[in-house]
Amino acid sequence: MTFARDTIVAVSSAVGAAARMIVRLSGTDAAALAGALCCELPDGGAAARVILRVRGMGVPAWVYRFVAPRSYTGEDLVELHLPGNPLLARILLDELIAGGARPAEPGEFTARAYFNGRIDLTAAEGVAATIAARNEEELAAARQLMAGELARRLRPVMDQLAETLALVEAGIDFSDEDITFLDAAQVHHRAGETIAALRELLESSARFERLSHEPRVVLAGRPNAGKSTLLNALCGIQRSVVSPTAGTTRDVIWAEAVLGRGIVRIVDAAGFEEHPPPASDTSPAAHISRKMHEHAMRALEEGDIVLLLRDITDPRPLLRLSRTPDLIVLTKVDLAEGTTTAQIGGVSGEGVPVVAVSARTGSNLDELRARLERLAFGAEGAASGLALNARHRQALQEALAALEEAQAAALAAGPEVVALGLREALDALGRILGHITPDDVLGRVFATFCIGK
Ligand SMILES: Nc1nc2c(ncn2[C@@H]2O[C@H](COP(=O)(O)OP(=O)(O)O)[C@@H](O)[C@H]2O)c(=O)[nH]1
Ligand SMILES: [Mg+2]
C-alpha cells in the first residue's frame, strides 16, 4: 500500500445494480478530475446537481465536494452520486483513470483518513468491522469502535501513565538534588492503578472475533502436557487420542464444550515445537513434525483464546508460544498433591493468570470452566458493549506485562528500570491507537477492507 498523495478513485457504494452509486475521488487532483466532467463544482462542504459528460453521454448526478482537511480522508475529496449501473461505473472510472487518477486499493480511503490524523487506528478498524458485521451485536460493537470508544477509554489511562513516567524521569534527572517527585511506594501504587484499569478494560469487554463465530479456545503445550485428556474432560467425549507416548495426537482435533453462557470450540494444537526440524532434514519423521507444527501454528493464530498447558511435574521452563497465552493451565495436580498454585515455584505467569487442574480427578475443572467463560464471553453482566480484537488484546497484555515489571522494579530496582517498563507499556497502548505502528500491522488492518472504503 502506498500513501503518496496521488488521487485515488473507486466506486464506494455496493457493487452491482443499485438505484444509486457513489464514485469517490480523493487527493490533490480530485476537484480538477471531477471538474473536467462537469462545468462547475460546488464549494467545499456543498453539493450541486450537474450533468456529467462522459464519452458523449450526459449523465445526471449530484456532486459533493469536500476540501482538505475537512473531508473523510483529510484530503480534497469529491463524491459523484449517480444512477447505479455497473457499465456506467466502469466507463466513468476509465475516464477518471485516463485523466490521472489511480484505482484505490482496499481500505485506502480509510487508510488516508488515519494517516492524515482524521481517525485513530481503532476507529479505522471499526469501519472495517462495520462493513463486515453480520449480526446486530457485531454491528453495535463495530460502531462503538468507529465512534472512538476504545480511544476514549484508553486516553485517561495513558495520560496517567505518561504523568507517572514524566515524574519518574524527572526524579532521574534531578537525582543529585534533594527533591523527590515520587517515592518508590507512590510509583508502585500508581503502576498498580494503571494495571487495575487495564485489567478491568480487558475483562469487561467482549472479544470481537467471537461475535461472528463460536469462540475458539486453543490448547497448546508440550507433548504429554495433557492436552488431549483436558479436551476430553472439558468436552465430555472421547474424541482426542490420549496416550502416554508423547506425540500421539496426529492432527488438530477439536470438540465443543458447553459453558454456562455459551458454547466454545476447544482445539487441540498438538505438535507445536519450539524448534521445528529444519527444512534440510528430509526424513519422514521431520516432515511429519514440520507439518504438525504448521497445523498447530495456524490453530494458534486463528484461536480467540489460547491456554498454555504445562505438566506440573515438568521441570523445564514454560514453553514459548508465538503469542501470549490468555491463561496458563498447570495440569495433573493430582501428581503434586498438597501443593497449591501459590506454592508452585518456577511458573511465573509474566502477567498471565495461572490455574492448576487435574483432568483425572476433576480437581479445579469448575474454576477452569468459569475462567474460560469469562475469557470467551466477557465478565458476568458486562454491558459495556465494547469488543476488543486480537490486536487490541495482544497490546493490552504487553502493556500489562511491562507495567508489572515496572511495578516490581519500583521497590526492587532503580528508577531507570521503572522508566523503561512504563515507557514500554505506554508504547504498547499507543500502538492500539496507531501512534506508532509497524507497517505490517497497518497492512493487516487495511487489508480487511474492501475497495472504495
Ligand atoms: N495423573 C494424571 N495424568 C494425566 C492427567 N492428564 C493427562 N494425564 C496423562 O498424561 C499423559 C499424556 O496426556 P495427553 O492428554 O495424551 O497429553 P498430550 O500429549 O498433551 O495430548 C497420558 O498418559 C495421560 O493419561 C491428569 O490430570 N493426571
Ligand atoms: Mg494429545
mmCIF file of N, CA and C and ligand atoms in Angstrom, residues 227-228 240-242 248-249 268 270, ligand 2:
data_model
loop_
_atom_site.group_PDB
_atom_site.id
_atom_site.type_symbol
_atom_site.label_atom_id
_atom_site.label_comp_id
_atom_site.label_asym_id
_atom_site.label_seq_id
_atom_site.Cartn_x
_atom_site.Cartn_y
_atom_site.Cartn_z
ATOM 1 N N LYS A 227 -3.016 -32.239 26.945
ATOM 2 C CA LYS A 227 -3.958 -31.521 26.085
ATOM 3 C C LYS A 227 -5.159 -32.398 25.722
ATOM 4 N N SER A 228 -4.876 -33.600 25.215
ATOM 5 C CA SER A 228 -5.972 -34.466 24.778
ATOM 6 C C SER A 228 -6.880 -34.818 25.950
ATOM 7 N N SER A 240 -10.405 -37.037 21.230
ATOM 8 C CA SER A 240 -8.968 -36.965 21.049
ATOM 9 C C SER A 240 -8.322 -38.306 21.368
ATOM 10 N N VAL A 241 -7.176 -38.524 20.844
ATOM 11 C CA VAL A 241 -6.432 -39.731 21.172
ATOM 12 C C VAL A 241 -5.549 -39.431 22.374
ATOM 13 N N VAL A 242 -5.760 -40.161 23.460
ATOM 14 C CA VAL A 242 -4.927 -39.954 24.637
ATOM 15 C C VAL A 242 -3.951 -41.106 24.740
ATOM 16 N N THR A 248 1.400 -38.485 20.217
ATOM 17 C CA THR A 248 0.466 -39.430 19.601
ATOM 18 C C THR A 248 -0.614 -38.740 18.787
ATOM 19 N N THR A 249 -0.998 -37.528 19.222
ATOM 20 C CA THR A 249 -2.083 -36.860 18.515
ATOM 21 C C THR A 249 -1.569 -36.421 17.145
ATOM 22 N N ASP A 268 -7.297 -28.755 19.966
ATOM 23 C CA ASP A 268 -6.052 -29.350 20.452
ATOM 24 C C ASP A 268 -4.937 -29.027 19.451
ATOM 25 N N ALA A 270 -1.886 -29.880 18.948
ATOM 26 C CA ALA A 270 -0.763 -30.788 19.181
ATOM 27 C C ALA A 270 0.316 -30.522 18.144
HETATM 28 MG MG MG B 2 -2.552 -35.373 22.575
#
